[in-house]
Coordinates of N, CA and C in Angstrom, one line a residue:
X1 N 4.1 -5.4 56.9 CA 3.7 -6.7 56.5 C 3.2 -6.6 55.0
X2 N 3.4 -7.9 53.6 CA 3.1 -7.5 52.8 C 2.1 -8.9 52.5
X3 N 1.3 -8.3 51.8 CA 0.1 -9.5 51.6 C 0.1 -10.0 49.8
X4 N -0.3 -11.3 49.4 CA 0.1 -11.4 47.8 C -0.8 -12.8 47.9
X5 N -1.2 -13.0 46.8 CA -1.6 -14.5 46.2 C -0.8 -14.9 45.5
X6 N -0.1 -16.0 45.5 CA 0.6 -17.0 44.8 C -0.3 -17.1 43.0
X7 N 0.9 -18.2 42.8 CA 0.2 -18.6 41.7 C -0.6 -19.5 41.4
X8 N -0.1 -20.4 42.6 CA -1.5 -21.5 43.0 C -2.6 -21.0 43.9
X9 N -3.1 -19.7 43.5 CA -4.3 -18.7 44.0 C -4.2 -18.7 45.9
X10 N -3.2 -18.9 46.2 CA -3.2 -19.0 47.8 C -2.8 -17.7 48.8
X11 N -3.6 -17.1 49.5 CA -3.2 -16.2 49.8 C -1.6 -16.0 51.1
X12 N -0.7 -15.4 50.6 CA 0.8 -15.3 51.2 C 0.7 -14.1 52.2
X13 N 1.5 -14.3 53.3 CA 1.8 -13.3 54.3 C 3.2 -13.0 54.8
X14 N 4.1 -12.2 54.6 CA 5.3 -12.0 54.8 C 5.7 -10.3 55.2
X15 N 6.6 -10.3 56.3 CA 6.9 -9.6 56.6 C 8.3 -8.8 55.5
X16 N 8.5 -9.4 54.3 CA 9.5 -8.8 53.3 C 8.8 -8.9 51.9
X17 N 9.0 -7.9 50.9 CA 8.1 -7.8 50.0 C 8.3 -9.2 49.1
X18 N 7.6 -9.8 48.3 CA 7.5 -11.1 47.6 C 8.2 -10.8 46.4
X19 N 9.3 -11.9 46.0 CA 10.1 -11.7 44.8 C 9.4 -11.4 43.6
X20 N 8.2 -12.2 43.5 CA 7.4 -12.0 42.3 C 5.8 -11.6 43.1
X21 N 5.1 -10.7 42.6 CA 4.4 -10.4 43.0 C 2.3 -11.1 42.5
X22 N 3.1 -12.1 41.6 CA 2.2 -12.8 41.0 C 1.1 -12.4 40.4
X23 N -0.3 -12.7 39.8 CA -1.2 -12.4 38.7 C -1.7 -11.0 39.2
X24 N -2.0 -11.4 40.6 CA -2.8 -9.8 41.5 C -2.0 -9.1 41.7
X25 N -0.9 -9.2 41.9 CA 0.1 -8.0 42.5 C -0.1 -8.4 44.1
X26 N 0.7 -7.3 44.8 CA 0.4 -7.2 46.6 C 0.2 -5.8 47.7
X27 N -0.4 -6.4 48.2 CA -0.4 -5.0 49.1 C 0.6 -5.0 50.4
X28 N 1.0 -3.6 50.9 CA 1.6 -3.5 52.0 C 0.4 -3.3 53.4
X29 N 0.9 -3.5 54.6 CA -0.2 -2.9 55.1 C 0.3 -2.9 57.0
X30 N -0.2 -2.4 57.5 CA -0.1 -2.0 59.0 C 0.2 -3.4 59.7
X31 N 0.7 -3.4 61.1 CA 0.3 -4.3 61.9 C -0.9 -4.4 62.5
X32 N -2.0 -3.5 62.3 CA -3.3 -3.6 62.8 C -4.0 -3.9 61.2
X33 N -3.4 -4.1 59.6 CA -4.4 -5.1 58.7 C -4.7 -4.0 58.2
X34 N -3.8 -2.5 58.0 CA -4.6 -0.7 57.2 C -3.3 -1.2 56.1
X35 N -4.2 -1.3 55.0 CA -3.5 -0.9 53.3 C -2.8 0.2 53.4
X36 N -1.8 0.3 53.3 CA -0.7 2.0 53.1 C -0.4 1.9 51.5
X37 N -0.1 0.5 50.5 CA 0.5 0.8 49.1 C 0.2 -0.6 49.0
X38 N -0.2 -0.1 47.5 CA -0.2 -1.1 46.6 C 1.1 -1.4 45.8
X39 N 1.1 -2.5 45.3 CA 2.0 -3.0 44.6 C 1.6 -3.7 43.2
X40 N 2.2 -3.5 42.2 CA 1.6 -3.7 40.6 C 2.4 -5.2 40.8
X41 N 1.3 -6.0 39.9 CA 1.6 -7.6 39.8 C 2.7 -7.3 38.6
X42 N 3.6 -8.5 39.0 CA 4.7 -8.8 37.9 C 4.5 -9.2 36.4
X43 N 5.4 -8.4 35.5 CA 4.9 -8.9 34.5 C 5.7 -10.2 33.9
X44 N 5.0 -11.0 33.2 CA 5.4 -12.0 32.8 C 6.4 -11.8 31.4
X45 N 7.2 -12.8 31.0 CA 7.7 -12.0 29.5 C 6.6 -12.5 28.1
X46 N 5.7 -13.4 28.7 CA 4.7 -13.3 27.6 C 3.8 -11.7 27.8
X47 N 3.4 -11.8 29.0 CA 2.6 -10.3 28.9 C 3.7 -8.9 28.0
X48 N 4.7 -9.1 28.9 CA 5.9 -7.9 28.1 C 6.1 -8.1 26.5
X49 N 6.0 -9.2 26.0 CA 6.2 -9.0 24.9 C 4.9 -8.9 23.9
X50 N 4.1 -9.4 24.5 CA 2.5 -9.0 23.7 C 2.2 -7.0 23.8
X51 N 2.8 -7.2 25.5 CA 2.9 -5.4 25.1 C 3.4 -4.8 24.4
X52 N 4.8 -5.4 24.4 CA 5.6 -4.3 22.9 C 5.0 -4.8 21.8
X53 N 4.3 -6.0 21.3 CA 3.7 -5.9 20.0 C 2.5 -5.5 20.0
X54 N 1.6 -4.8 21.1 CA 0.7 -4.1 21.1 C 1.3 -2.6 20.7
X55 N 2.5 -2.0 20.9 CA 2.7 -0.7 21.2 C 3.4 -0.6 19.8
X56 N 4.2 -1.8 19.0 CA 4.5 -1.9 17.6 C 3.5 -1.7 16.8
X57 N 2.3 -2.3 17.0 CA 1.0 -2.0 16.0 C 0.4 -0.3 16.6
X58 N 0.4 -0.2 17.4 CA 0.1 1.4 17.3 C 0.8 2.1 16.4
X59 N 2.1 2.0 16.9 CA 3.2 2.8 16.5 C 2.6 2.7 14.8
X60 N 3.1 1.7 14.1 CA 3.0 1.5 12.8 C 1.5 2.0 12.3
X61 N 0.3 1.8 13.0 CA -1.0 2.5 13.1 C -0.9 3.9 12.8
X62 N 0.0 4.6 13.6 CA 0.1 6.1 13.5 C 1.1 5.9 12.4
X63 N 2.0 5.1 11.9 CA 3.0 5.9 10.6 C 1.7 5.4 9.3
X64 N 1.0 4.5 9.6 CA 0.3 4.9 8.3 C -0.4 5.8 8.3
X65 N -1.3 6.1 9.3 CA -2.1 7.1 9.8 C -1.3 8.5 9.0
X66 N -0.3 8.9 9.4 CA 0.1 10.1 9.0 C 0.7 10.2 7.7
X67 N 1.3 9.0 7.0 CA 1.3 8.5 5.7 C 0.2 9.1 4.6
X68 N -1.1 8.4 5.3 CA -2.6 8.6 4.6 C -2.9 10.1 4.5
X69 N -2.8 10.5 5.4 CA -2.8 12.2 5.8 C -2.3 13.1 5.0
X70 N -1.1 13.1 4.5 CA 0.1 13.5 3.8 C -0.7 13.0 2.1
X71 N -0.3 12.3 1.7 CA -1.1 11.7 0.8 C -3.0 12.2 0.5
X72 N -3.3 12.4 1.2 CA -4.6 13.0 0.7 C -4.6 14.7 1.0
X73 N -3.5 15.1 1.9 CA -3.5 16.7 1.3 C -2.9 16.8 0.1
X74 N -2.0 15.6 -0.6 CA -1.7 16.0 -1.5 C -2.2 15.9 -2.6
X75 N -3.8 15.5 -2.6 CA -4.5 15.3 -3.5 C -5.2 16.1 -3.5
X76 N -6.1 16.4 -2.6 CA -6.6 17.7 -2.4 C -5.7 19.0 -3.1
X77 N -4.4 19.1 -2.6 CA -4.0 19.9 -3.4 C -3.6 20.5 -5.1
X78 N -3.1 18.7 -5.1 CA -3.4 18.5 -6.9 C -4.2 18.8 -7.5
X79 N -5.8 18.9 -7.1 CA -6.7 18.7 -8.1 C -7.7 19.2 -7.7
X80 N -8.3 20.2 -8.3 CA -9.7 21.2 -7.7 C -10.8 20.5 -8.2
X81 N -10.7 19.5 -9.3 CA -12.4 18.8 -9.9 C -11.6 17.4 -9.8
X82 N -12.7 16.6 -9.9 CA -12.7 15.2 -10.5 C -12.3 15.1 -11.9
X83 N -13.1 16.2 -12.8 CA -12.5 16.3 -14.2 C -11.0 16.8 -14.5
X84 N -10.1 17.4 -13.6 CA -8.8 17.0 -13.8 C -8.0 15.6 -13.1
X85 N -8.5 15.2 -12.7 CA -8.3 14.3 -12.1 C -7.9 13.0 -14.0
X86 N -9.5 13.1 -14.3 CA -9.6 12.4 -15.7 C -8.4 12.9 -16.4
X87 N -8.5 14.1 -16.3 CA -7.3 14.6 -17.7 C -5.9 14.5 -17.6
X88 N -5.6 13.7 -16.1 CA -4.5 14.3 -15.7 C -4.1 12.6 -16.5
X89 N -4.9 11.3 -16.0 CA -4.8 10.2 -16.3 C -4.9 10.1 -17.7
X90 N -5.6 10.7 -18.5 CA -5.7 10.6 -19.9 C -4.5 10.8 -20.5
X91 N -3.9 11.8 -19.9 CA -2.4 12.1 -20.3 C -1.2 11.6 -20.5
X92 N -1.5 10.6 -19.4 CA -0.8 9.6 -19.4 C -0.7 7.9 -20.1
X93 N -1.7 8.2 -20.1 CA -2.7 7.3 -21.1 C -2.0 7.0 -22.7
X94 N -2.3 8.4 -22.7 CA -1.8 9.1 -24.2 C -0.1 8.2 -24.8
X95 N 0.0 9.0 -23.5 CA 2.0 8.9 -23.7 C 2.4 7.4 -23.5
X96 N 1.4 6.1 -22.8 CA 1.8 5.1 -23.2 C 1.5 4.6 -24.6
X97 N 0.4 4.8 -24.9 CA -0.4 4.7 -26.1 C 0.8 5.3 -27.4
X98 N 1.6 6.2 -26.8 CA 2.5 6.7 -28.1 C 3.5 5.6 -28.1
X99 N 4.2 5.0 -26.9 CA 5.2 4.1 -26.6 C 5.1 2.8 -26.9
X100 N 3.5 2.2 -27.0 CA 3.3 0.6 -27.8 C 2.9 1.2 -29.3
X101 N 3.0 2.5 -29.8 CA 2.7 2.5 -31.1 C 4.0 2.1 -31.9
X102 N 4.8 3.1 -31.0 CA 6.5 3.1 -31.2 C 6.8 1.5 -31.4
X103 N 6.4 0.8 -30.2 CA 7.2 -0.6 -29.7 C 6.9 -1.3 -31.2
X104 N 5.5 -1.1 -31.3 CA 4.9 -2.4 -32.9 C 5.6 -1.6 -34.1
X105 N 6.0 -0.6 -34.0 CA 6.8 -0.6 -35.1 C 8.0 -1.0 -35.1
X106 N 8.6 -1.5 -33.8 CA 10.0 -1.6 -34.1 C 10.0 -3.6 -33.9
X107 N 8.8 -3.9 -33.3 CA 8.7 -5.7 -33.7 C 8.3 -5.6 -35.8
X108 N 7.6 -5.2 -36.3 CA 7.4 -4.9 -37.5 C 8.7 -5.6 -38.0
X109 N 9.5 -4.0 -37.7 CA 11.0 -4.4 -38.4 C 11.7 -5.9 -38.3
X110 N 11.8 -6.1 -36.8 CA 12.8 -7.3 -36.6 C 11.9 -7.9 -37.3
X111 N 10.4 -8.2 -36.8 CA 10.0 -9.7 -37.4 C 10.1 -9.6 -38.8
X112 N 9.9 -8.6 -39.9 CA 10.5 -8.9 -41.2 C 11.9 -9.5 -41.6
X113 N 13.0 -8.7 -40.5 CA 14.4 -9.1 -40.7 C 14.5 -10.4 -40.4
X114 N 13.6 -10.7 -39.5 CA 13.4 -12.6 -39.1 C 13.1 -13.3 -40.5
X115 N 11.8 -13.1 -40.7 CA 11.6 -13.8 -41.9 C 12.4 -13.6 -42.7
X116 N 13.0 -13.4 -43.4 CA 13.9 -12.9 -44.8 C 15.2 -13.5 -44.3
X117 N 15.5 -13.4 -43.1 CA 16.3 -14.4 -42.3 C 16.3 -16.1 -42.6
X118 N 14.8 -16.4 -42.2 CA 14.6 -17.7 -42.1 C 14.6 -18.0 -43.6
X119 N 14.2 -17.2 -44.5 CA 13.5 -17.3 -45.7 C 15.5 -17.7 -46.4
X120 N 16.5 -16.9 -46.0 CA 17.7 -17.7 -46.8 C 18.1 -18.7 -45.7
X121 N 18.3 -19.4 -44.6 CA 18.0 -20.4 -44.1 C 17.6 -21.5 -45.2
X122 N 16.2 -21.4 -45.2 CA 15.5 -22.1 -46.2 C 15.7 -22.2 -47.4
X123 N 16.6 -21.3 -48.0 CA 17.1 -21.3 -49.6 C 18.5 -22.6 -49.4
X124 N 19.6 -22.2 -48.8 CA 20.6 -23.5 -48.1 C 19.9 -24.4 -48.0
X125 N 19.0 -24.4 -47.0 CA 18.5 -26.0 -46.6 C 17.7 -26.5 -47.9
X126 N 17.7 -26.4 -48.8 CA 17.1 -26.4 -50.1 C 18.2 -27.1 -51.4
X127 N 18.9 -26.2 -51.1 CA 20.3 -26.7 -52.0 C 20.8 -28.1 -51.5
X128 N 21.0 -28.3 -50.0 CA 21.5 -29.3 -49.5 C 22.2 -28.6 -48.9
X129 N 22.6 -27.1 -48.7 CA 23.8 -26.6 -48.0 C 24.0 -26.4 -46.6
X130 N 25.0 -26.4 -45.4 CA 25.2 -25.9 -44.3 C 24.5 -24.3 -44.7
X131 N 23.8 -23.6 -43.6 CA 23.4 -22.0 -43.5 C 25.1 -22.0 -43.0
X132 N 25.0 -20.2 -43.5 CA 26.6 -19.8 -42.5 C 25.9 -19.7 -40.9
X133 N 27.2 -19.7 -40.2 CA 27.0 -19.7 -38.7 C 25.8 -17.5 -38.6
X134 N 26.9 -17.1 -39.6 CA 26.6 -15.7 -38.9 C 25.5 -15.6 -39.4
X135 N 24.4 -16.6 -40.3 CA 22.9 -16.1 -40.6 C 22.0 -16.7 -39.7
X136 N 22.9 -18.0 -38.9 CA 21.7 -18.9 -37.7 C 22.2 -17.6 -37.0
X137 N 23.2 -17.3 -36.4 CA 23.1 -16.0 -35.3 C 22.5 -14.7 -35.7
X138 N 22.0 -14.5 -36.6 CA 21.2 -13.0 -36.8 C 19.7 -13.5 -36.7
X139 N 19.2 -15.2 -36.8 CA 18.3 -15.8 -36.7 C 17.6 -15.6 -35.3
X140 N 18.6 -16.0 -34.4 CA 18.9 -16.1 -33.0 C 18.6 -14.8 -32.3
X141 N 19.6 -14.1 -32.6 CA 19.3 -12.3 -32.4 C 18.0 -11.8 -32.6
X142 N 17.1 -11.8 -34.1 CA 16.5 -11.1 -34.0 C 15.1 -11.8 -33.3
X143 N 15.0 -13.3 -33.2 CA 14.4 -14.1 -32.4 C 14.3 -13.5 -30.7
X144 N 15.5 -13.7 -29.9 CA 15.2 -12.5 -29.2 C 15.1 -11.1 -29.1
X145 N 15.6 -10.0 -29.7 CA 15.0 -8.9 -30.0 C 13.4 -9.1 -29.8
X146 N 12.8 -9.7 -31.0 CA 11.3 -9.9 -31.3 C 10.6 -10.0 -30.1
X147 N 11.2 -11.1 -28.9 CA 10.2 -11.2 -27.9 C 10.6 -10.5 -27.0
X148 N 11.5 -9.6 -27.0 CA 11.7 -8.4 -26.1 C 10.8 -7.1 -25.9
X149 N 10.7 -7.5 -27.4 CA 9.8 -5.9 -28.1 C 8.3 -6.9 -27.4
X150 N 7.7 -7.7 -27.4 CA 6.5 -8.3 -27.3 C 6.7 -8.2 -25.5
X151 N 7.6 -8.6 -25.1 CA 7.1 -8.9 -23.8 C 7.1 -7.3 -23.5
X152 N 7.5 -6.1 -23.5 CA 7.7 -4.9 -23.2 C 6.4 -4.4 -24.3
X153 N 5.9 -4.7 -24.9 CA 4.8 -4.6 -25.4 C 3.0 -4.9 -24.2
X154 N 3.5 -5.9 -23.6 CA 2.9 -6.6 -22.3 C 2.6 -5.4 -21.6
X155 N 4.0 -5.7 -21.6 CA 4.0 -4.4 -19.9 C 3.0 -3.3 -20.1
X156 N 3.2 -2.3 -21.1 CA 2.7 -1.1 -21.7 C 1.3 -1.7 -21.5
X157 N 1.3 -2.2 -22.0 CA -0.7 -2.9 -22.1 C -0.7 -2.9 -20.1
X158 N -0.1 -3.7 -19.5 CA -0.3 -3.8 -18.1 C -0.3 -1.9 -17.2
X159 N 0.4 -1.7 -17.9 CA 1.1 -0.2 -17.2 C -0.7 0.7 -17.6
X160 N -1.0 0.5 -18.4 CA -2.7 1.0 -19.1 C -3.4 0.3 -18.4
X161 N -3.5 -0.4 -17.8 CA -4.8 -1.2 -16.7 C -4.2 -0.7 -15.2
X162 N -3.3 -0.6 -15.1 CA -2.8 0.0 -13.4 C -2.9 1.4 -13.4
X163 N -3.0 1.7 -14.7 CA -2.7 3.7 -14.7 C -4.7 3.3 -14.7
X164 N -5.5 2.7 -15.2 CA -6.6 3.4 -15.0 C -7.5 3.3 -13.9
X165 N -6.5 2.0 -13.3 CA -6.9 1.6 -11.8 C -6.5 2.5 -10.9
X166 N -5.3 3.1 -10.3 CA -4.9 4.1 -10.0 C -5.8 5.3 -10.0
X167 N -6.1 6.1 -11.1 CA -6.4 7.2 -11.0 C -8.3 6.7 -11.1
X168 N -8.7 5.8 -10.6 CA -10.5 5.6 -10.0 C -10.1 5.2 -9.0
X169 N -9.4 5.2 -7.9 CA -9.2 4.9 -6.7 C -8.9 6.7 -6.0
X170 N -8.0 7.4 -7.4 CA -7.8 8.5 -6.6 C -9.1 9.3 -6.8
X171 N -10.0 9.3 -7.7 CA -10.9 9.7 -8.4 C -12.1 9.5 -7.1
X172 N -12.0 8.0 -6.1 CA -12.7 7.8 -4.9 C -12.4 8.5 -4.2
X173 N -11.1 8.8 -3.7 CA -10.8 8.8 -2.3 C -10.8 10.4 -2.7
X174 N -11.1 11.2 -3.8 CA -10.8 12.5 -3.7 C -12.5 13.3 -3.2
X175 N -13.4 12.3 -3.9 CA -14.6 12.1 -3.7 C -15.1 12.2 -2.5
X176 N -14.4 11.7 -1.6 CA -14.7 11.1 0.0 C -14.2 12.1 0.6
X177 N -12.7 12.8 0.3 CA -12.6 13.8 1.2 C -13.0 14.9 0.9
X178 N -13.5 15.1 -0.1 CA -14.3 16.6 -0.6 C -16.0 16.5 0.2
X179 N -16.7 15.1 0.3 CA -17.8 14.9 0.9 C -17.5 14.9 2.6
X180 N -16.4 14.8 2.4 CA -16.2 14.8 4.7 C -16.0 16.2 4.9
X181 N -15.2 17.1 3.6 CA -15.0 18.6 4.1 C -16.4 19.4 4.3
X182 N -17.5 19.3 3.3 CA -18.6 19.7 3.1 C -19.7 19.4 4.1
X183 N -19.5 17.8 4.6 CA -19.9 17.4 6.0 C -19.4 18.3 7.0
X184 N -18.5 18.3 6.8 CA -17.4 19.4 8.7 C -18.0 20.8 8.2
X185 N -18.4 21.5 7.2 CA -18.7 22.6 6.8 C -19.9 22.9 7.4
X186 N -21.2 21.7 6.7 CA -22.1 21.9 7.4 C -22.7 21.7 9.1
X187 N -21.9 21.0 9.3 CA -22.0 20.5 10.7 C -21.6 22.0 11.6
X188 N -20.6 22.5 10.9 CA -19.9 23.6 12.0 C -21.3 25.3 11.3
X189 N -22.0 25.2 10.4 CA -22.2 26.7 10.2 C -23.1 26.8 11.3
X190 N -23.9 28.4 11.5 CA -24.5 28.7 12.1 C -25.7 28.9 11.8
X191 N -26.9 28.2 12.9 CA -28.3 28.4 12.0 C -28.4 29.6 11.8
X192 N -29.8 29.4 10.9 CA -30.2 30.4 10.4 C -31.3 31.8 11.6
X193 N -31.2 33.0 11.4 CA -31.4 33.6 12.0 C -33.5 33.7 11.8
X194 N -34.1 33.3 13.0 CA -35.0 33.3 12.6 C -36.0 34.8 11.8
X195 N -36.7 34.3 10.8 CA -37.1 35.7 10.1 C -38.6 36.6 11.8
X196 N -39.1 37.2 11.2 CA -40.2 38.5 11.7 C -41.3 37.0 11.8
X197 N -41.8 36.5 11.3 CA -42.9 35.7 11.0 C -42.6 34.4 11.9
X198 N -40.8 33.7 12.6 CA -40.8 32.5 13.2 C -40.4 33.5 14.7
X199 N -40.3 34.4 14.9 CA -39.3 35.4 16.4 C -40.7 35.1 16.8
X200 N -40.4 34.9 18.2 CA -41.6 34.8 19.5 C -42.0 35.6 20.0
X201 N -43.3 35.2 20.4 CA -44.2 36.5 21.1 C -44.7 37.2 19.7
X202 N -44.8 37.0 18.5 CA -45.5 37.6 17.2 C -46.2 36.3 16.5
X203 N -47.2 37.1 16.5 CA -48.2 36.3 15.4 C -48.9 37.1 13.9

């Protein structure tokens, strides 16, 4: 005989197990009313699918998990101080700093070739004359050239605010695991051995 509640909470009695076994599940049980097995309640496909997006977020939990892991041995391993840490970012620093010195020298140029450009432009338009086509097109050219070099000028300036954010975040997090190793260090040593003056039974 198998015993079950419905889903309108009503308790069912059948001699063949219930197609759905509803919220509680059911039990099997004797002709004298003795439990021999339980039976797990059916899952619903809302329950089944909250489960697999419960077991997706784990899952993804452990790939960052081991992500982070990976990523801080390998800081640990990079860097024995905080102060290479600085030097390693300074270095970098450096080599952008050489790349927008580079960049402003090479807007310099165009924007002079510009003006001296616009400047015979303006000699024509002076006369009364048509400019030639091929001096509005070197106009045009070095017009964009110019804000190529400026917007890539941007960046470099951006690329120096993310490089110095970057390496104070690594600068934290190197911080933190060197203070949790020192923590696990102290926590695991062994006390100290009492001296002749704290041993018992001496005064």
């Amino acid at each position: 005989m198998y015993k079950w509640v419905d889903e309108n909470g009503r308790v069912q009695y059948s001699d063949k197990p219930p197609a759905e076994q509803g919220k509680k599940g059911a039990v099997q049980m004797t002709d004298q009313g003795v439990v021999i097995k339980k039976i797990e309640p059916g899952v619903t496909a809302e329950q089944k699918k909250a489960r697999e997006e419960e077991l997706a977020r784990k899952k993804e939990e452990e790939i960052k998990a081991a992500e982070q892991r990976k990523r801080d041995n390998a800081l640990l391993q990079s860097f024995t101080s905080v102060d290479e840490i600085d030097m390693k970012r300074d270095r970098e620093m450096q080599s952008i700093d050489a790349m927008i010195a580079n960049l402003r020298g090479q807007e310099r140029t165009a924007l002079e070739q510009l003006a001296d450009d616009r400047r015979r432009v303006d000699g024509f338009n002076k006369r009364n004359k048509p400019a030639p086509d091929t001096l509005k097109e070197d106009v045009q050219r070095n017009e964009a050239q110019a804000k190529v070099i400026r917007d890539e000028i941007e960046r470099r300036h951006q690329e120096i605010l993310d490089t110095r954010a970057k390496y104070e975040a690594l600068k934290k997090r190197y911080q933190e695991l060197r203070d949790q190793e020192h923590a696990a260090a102290g926590a695991t040593a062994a006390p100290p051995e009492p001296t002749a003056a704290q041993a018992p039974g001496r005064k």
